[in-house]
mmCIF file of C-alpha atoms and ligand atoms in Angstrom:
data_model
loop_
_atom_site.group_PDB
_atom_site.id
_atom_site.type_symbol
_atom_site.label_atom_id
_atom_site.label_comp_id
_atom_site.label_asym_id
_atom_site.label_seq_id
_atom_site.Cartn_x
_atom_site.Cartn_y
_atom_site.Cartn_z
ATOM 1 C CA UNK A 1 -30.074 0.955 8.649
ATOM 2 C CA UNK A 2 -26.379 1.630 8.153
ATOM 3 C CA UNK A 3 -25.115 0.011 4.984
ATOM 4 C CA UNK A 4 -21.411 -0.661 4.538
ATOM 5 C CA UNK A 5 -19.608 -0.593 1.236
ATOM 6 C CA UNK A 6 -18.953 -4.316 1.610
ATOM 7 C CA UNK A 7 -22.643 -5.070 1.975
ATOM 8 C CA UNK A 8 -23.403 -3.019 -1.138
ATOM 9 C CA UNK A 9 -20.529 -4.698 -2.982
ATOM 10 C CA UNK A 10 -21.833 -8.172 -2.302
ATOM 11 C CA UNK A 11 -25.465 -7.249 -2.854
ATOM 12 C CA UNK A 12 -25.127 -5.192 -5.988
ATOM 13 C CA UNK A 13 -22.050 -6.576 -7.681
ATOM 14 C CA UNK A 14 -19.168 -4.581 -8.973
ATOM 15 C CA UNK A 15 -20.728 -1.979 -11.278
ATOM 16 C CA UNK A 16 -18.819 1.263 -11.248
ATOM 17 C CA UNK A 17 -15.908 -0.233 -9.363
ATOM 18 C CA UNK A 18 -13.656 -1.218 -12.305
ATOM 19 C CA UNK A 19 -11.338 1.644 -13.346
ATOM 20 C CA UNK A 20 -10.834 2.260 -17.093
ATOM 21 C CA UNK A 21 -8.798 -0.415 -18.895
ATOM 22 C CA UNK A 22 -8.926 -2.885 -15.985
ATOM 23 C CA UNK A 23 -10.395 -6.415 -15.811
ATOM 24 C CA UNK A 24 -11.637 -8.431 -12.828
ATOM 25 C CA UNK A 25 -9.076 -11.103 -11.929
ATOM 26 C CA UNK A 26 -11.696 -13.012 -9.931
ATOM 27 C CA UNK A 27 -10.704 -15.287 -7.072
ATOM 28 C CA UNK A 28 -7.002 -15.400 -7.944
ATOM 29 C CA UNK A 29 -4.361 -13.010 -6.697
ATOM 30 C CA UNK A 30 -1.413 -12.611 -9.100
ATOM 31 C CA UNK A 31 2.074 -12.191 -7.621
ATOM 32 C CA UNK A 32 4.216 -9.414 -9.135
ATOM 33 C CA UNK A 33 7.686 -9.070 -7.691
ATOM 34 C CA UNK A 34 10.710 -7.427 -9.297
ATOM 35 C CA UNK A 35 13.235 -8.827 -6.817
ATOM 36 C CA UNK A 36 13.778 -12.203 -5.148
ATOM 37 C CA UNK A 37 11.164 -12.912 -2.451
ATOM 38 C CA UNK A 38 12.948 -12.390 0.862
ATOM 39 C CA UNK A 39 12.560 -14.353 4.081
ATOM 40 C CA UNK A 40 11.751 -11.664 6.646
ATOM 41 C CA UNK A 41 11.883 -12.903 10.207
ATOM 42 C CA UNK A 42 9.438 -11.262 12.658
ATOM 43 C CA UNK A 43 12.095 -11.200 15.399
ATOM 44 C CA UNK A 44 14.315 -8.900 13.344
ATOM 45 C CA UNK A 45 11.461 -7.093 11.544
ATOM 46 C CA UNK A 46 11.189 -3.339 12.022
ATOM 47 C CA UNK A 47 9.506 -0.356 10.452
ATOM 48 C CA UNK A 48 10.935 3.167 10.677
ATOM 49 C CA UNK A 49 9.440 6.566 9.961
ATOM 50 C CA UNK A 50 12.221 9.109 9.547
ATOM 51 C CA UNK A 51 13.481 12.005 7.444
ATOM 52 C CA UNK A 52 11.505 15.203 7.960
ATOM 53 C CA UNK A 53 9.818 14.235 11.238
ATOM 54 C CA UNK A 54 10.045 15.614 14.772
ATOM 55 C CA UNK A 55 10.478 12.145 16.336
ATOM 56 C CA UNK A 56 12.123 9.537 14.110
ATOM 57 C CA UNK A 57 10.474 6.295 15.264
ATOM 58 C CA UNK A 58 11.151 2.599 14.764
ATOM 59 C CA UNK A 59 8.638 -0.111 15.701
ATOM 60 C CA UNK A 60 9.458 -3.760 16.291
ATOM 61 C CA UNK A 61 6.910 -6.452 15.340
ATOM 62 C CA UNK A 62 5.550 -6.454 18.922
ATOM 63 C CA UNK A 63 5.516 -2.678 19.189
ATOM 64 C CA UNK A 64 3.567 -2.086 15.982
ATOM 65 C CA UNK A 65 0.937 -4.552 17.215
ATOM 66 C CA UNK A 66 0.340 -2.320 20.281
ATOM 67 C CA UNK A 67 -1.042 0.393 17.972
ATOM 68 C CA UNK A 68 -4.804 0.466 17.292
ATOM 69 C CA UNK A 69 -5.613 -2.063 14.559
ATOM 70 C CA UNK A 70 -7.618 -1.162 11.540
ATOM 71 C CA UNK A 71 -9.186 -3.070 8.683
ATOM 72 C CA UNK A 72 -9.473 -2.228 4.995
ATOM 73 C CA UNK A 73 -12.228 -3.764 2.896
ATOM 74 C CA UNK A 74 -12.384 -2.816 -0.775
ATOM 75 C CA UNK A 75 -10.668 -3.213 -4.133
ATOM 76 C CA UNK A 76 -7.085 -3.200 -5.462
ATOM 77 C CA UNK A 77 -5.874 -2.292 -8.968
ATOM 78 C CA UNK A 78 -2.594 -3.338 -10.639
ATOM 79 C CA UNK A 79 -1.151 -1.340 -13.526
ATOM 80 C CA UNK A 80 -0.840 -4.614 -15.507
ATOM 81 C CA UNK A 81 -4.661 -4.315 -15.735
ATOM 82 C CA UNK A 82 -6.002 -6.734 -13.132
ATOM 83 C CA UNK A 83 -8.264 -5.503 -10.395
ATOM 84 C CA UNK A 84 -9.409 -7.556 -7.440
ATOM 85 C CA UNK A 85 -12.670 -6.820 -5.657
ATOM 86 C CA UNK A 86 -13.602 -7.226 -2.001
ATOM 87 C CA UNK A 87 -10.253 -7.824 -0.352
ATOM 88 C CA UNK A 88 -9.837 -7.575 3.428
ATOM 89 C CA UNK A 89 -6.543 -6.525 4.996
ATOM 90 C CA UNK A 90 -5.774 -5.868 8.657
ATOM 91 C CA UNK A 91 -2.959 -3.768 10.047
ATOM 92 C CA UNK A 92 -2.396 -0.232 11.211
ATOM 93 C CA UNK A 93 -3.337 3.036 9.554
ATOM 94 C CA UNK A 94 -0.337 5.061 8.341
ATOM 95 C CA UNK A 95 -1.996 7.968 10.226
ATOM 96 C CA UNK A 96 -1.051 6.253 13.509
ATOM 97 C CA UNK A 97 2.596 6.031 12.455
ATOM 98 C CA UNK A 98 2.686 9.658 11.307
ATOM 99 C CA UNK A 99 1.003 10.838 14.523
ATOM 100 C CA UNK A 100 3.816 9.215 16.475
ATOM 101 C CA UNK A 101 6.626 10.553 14.278
ATOM 102 C CA UNK A 102 5.229 14.058 13.694
ATOM 103 C CA UNK A 103 5.972 15.210 10.138
ATOM 104 C CA UNK A 104 7.646 18.634 10.045
ATOM 105 C CA UNK A 105 5.851 21.450 8.146
ATOM 106 C CA UNK A 106 8.121 21.033 5.106
ATOM 107 C CA UNK A 107 7.433 17.277 4.720
ATOM 108 C CA UNK A 108 5.472 16.906 1.464
ATOM 109 C CA UNK A 109 6.598 13.587 -0.115
ATOM 110 C CA UNK A 110 7.429 10.109 1.099
ATOM 111 C CA UNK A 111 9.902 7.580 -0.229
ATOM 112 C CA UNK A 112 8.693 4.139 0.779
ATOM 113 C CA UNK A 113 11.513 1.615 1.189
ATOM 114 C CA UNK A 114 11.275 -2.162 1.333
ATOM 115 C CA UNK A 115 13.918 -4.218 3.111
ATOM 116 C CA UNK A 116 14.832 -5.636 -0.328
ATOM 117 C CA UNK A 117 15.748 -2.220 -1.759
ATOM 118 C CA UNK A 118 12.474 -1.731 -3.706
ATOM 119 C CA UNK A 119 11.289 1.868 -3.429
ATOM 120 C CA UNK A 120 8.216 3.850 -4.438
ATOM 121 C CA UNK A 121 7.397 7.535 -3.954
ATOM 122 C CA UNK A 122 4.131 9.217 -2.982
ATOM 123 C CA UNK A 123 2.891 12.647 -2.004
ATOM 124 C CA UNK A 124 2.371 12.663 1.776
ATOM 125 C CA UNK A 125 -1.261 13.602 1.087
ATOM 126 C CA UNK A 126 -1.838 10.119 -0.433
ATOM 127 C CA UNK A 127 -0.791 8.395 2.808
ATOM 128 C CA UNK A 128 -2.962 10.346 5.286
ATOM 129 C CA UNK A 129 -6.618 10.557 6.351
ATOM 130 C CA UNK A 130 -7.384 6.844 6.322
ATOM 131 C CA UNK A 131 -6.111 6.127 2.785
ATOM 132 C CA UNK A 132 -3.064 3.944 3.577
ATOM 133 C CA UNK A 133 -2.134 1.091 5.898
ATOM 134 C CA UNK A 134 0.742 -1.145 6.887
ATOM 135 C CA UNK A 135 -0.936 -4.572 6.791
ATOM 136 C CA UNK A 136 -0.031 -8.045 8.097
ATOM 137 C CA UNK A 137 -3.250 -9.984 7.595
ATOM 138 C CA UNK A 138 -5.117 -10.883 4.419
ATOM 139 C CA UNK A 139 -8.524 -12.512 4.621
ATOM 140 C CA UNK A 140 -8.042 -13.265 8.320
ATOM 141 C CA UNK A 141 -4.690 -15.013 7.854
ATOM 142 C CA UNK A 142 -1.070 -13.854 8.085
ATOM 143 C CA UNK A 143 -0.072 -12.041 4.895
ATOM 144 C CA UNK A 144 1.627 -14.625 2.640
ATOM 145 C CA UNK A 145 5.326 -14.114 2.070
ATOM 146 C CA UNK A 146 5.010 -13.741 -1.705
ATOM 147 C CA UNK A 147 2.471 -10.943 -1.136
ATOM 148 C CA UNK A 148 4.825 -9.021 1.153
ATOM 149 C CA UNK A 149 4.552 -10.911 4.455
ATOM 150 C CA UNK A 150 5.101 -10.353 7.221
ATOM 151 C CA UNK A 151 3.950 -6.796 6.374
ATOM 152 C CA UNK A 152 3.425 -4.548 3.376
ATOM 153 C CA UNK A 153 2.169 -1.091 2.601
ATOM 154 C CA UNK A 154 -1.409 -0.838 1.268
ATOM 155 C CA UNK A 155 -2.463 2.245 -0.714
ATOM 156 C CA UNK A 156 -5.556 0.907 -2.458
ATOM 157 C CA UNK A 157 -6.675 4.157 -4.136
ATOM 158 C CA UNK A 158 -3.498 4.127 -6.296
ATOM 159 C CA UNK A 159 -2.118 1.440 -8.641
ATOM 160 C CA UNK A 160 -0.732 -1.416 -6.603
ATOM 161 C CA UNK A 161 2.954 -0.788 -7.373
ATOM 162 C CA UNK A 162 2.729 1.959 -4.701
ATOM 163 C CA UNK A 163 1.895 -0.750 -2.132
ATOM 164 C CA UNK A 164 5.458 -1.821 -1.313
ATOM 165 C CA UNK A 165 5.823 -5.405 -0.129
ATOM 166 C CA UNK A 166 8.213 -6.055 2.814
ATOM 167 C CA UNK A 167 7.981 -2.359 3.736
ATOM 168 C CA UNK A 168 10.684 -1.271 6.181
ATOM 169 C CA UNK A 169 10.893 2.521 6.090
ATOM 170 C CA UNK A 170 8.863 5.636 5.297
ATOM 171 C CA UNK A 171 11.250 8.514 4.566
ATOM 172 C CA UNK A 172 9.584 11.937 4.670
ATOM 173 C CA UNK A 173 11.007 14.453 2.230
ATOM 174 C CA UNK A 174 10.476 18.056 1.139
ATOM 175 C CA UNK A 175 10.893 17.285 -2.570
ATOM 176 C CA UNK A 176 9.692 14.461 -4.785
ATOM 177 C CA UNK A 177 12.148 11.778 -5.905
ATOM 178 C CA UNK A 178 11.263 8.826 -8.164
ATOM 179 C CA UNK A 179 11.178 5.280 -6.781
ATOM 180 C CA UNK A 180 12.018 2.042 -8.612
ATOM 181 C CA UNK A 181 9.153 1.821 -11.138
ATOM 182 C CA UNK A 182 8.801 5.604 -11.352
ATOM 183 C CA UNK A 183 12.423 5.763 -12.605
ATOM 184 C CA UNK A 184 11.528 3.054 -15.108
ATOM 185 C CA UNK A 185 8.650 4.818 -16.841
ATOM 186 C CA UNK A 186 5.690 4.428 -14.499
ATOM 187 C CA UNK A 187 3.614 7.490 -13.640
ATOM 188 C CA UNK A 188 4.660 9.530 -10.622
ATOM 189 C CA UNK A 189 1.243 9.280 -8.909
ATOM 190 C CA UNK A 190 -0.659 6.339 -10.440
ATOM 191 C CA UNK A 191 -4.359 7.094 -9.974
ATOM 192 C CA UNK A 192 -6.226 4.173 -11.621
ATOM 193 C CA UNK A 193 -9.401 6.250 -12.157
ATOM 194 C CA UNK A 194 -7.340 8.744 -14.223
ATOM 195 C CA UNK A 195 -5.424 5.869 -15.893
ATOM 196 C CA UNK A 196 -2.072 7.322 -14.808
ATOM 197 C CA UNK A 197 -0.075 4.259 -15.863
ATOM 198 C CA UNK A 198 3.026 5.683 -17.507
ATOM 199 C CA UNK A 199 4.900 8.973 -17.477
ATOM 200 C CA UNK A 200 2.952 11.433 -19.606
ATOM 201 C CA UNK A 201 -0.460 9.785 -19.008
HETATM 202 N N1 LIG B 301 8.995 -4.909 -2.637
HETATM 203 C C1 LIG B 301 8.173 -4.910 -3.690
HETATM 204 N N2 LIG B 301 6.946 -4.416 -3.558
HETATM 205 C C2 LIG B 301 6.115 -4.407 -4.618
HETATM 206 C C3 LIG B 301 6.514 -4.900 -5.876
HETATM 207 C C4 LIG B 301 7.826 -5.412 -5.988
HETATM 208 O O1 LIG B 301 8.256 -5.856 -7.066
HETATM 209 N N3 LIG B 301 8.621 -5.419 -4.874
HETATM 210 N N4 LIG B 301 5.651 -4.886 -6.944
HETATM 211 C C5 LIG B 301 4.565 -3.915 -6.886
HETATM 212 C C6 LIG B 301 3.592 -4.189 -7.912
HETATM 213 S S1 LIG B 301 3.963 -3.712 -9.497
HETATM 214 C C7 LIG B 301 2.395 -4.735 -7.637
HETATM 215 S S2 LIG B 301 1.176 -4.897 -8.789
HETATM 216 C C8 LIG B 301 2.122 -5.282 -6.284
HETATM 217 C C9 LIG B 301 1.880 -6.748 -6.403
HETATM 218 O O2 LIG B 301 1.520 -7.264 -5.157
HETATM 219 P P1 LIG B 301 1.153 -8.795 -5.104
HETATM 220 O O3 LIG B 301 2.320 -9.562 -5.648
HETATM 221 O O4 LIG B 301 0.855 -9.056 -3.680
HETATM 222 O O5 LIG B 301 -0.063 -8.941 -5.989
HETATM 223 O O6 LIG B 301 3.183 -5.093 -5.364
HETATM 224 C C10 LIG B 301 3.901 -3.909 -5.513
HETATM 225 N N5 LIG B 301 4.864 -3.890 -4.458
HETATM 226 MO MO1 LIG B 302 1.916 -3.883 -10.674
#
């Protein structure tokens, strides 16, 4: 019988799923926002993939919903030490967006921009092969505004500061450049299993 990770998670609890130095925040979901929470209207919402791509592409709210939907079920980990188990998000895989835009051979890093000006950087390899999503639903409901609604990036295998709320642009680059928290002392990559919290970790 096929057994999904979610089934195992509910059946067997959370052993082995808490990265070092993290605690289980339980049913709550803390809000961590550096800027003022914006009101982002779906009618004017857009997401662009540009920079080192063959076909710079911008999707409207309706257009992005034409892409094949995909669901993430799993865990998220914030650098401030809370982890949250068994979260469900729905949206589109970043792979779909990159397939449309066509990264050029020299594209190796991505600067993720939010409409508020928040930025975070990642290696392109951390956004491909089913590891990252642009999501608009949490737990079957529209993503709440304070959590990045109408849509945010989701990169659950890295600390949650990489998951930019109110995401508006993925800029493909040849060379790495630090984003907002990375300029302010956070680790460039942020793997929770390696406890890459701060520069030098
Ligand atoms: N635009 C934006 N995105 C952001 C942040 C932010 O301050 N602004 N904070 C990051 C951090 S540090 C974390 S832990 C998560 C928090 O997401 P949440 O408020 O939905 O829990 O969003 C990340 N994305
Ligand atoms: Mo965070």
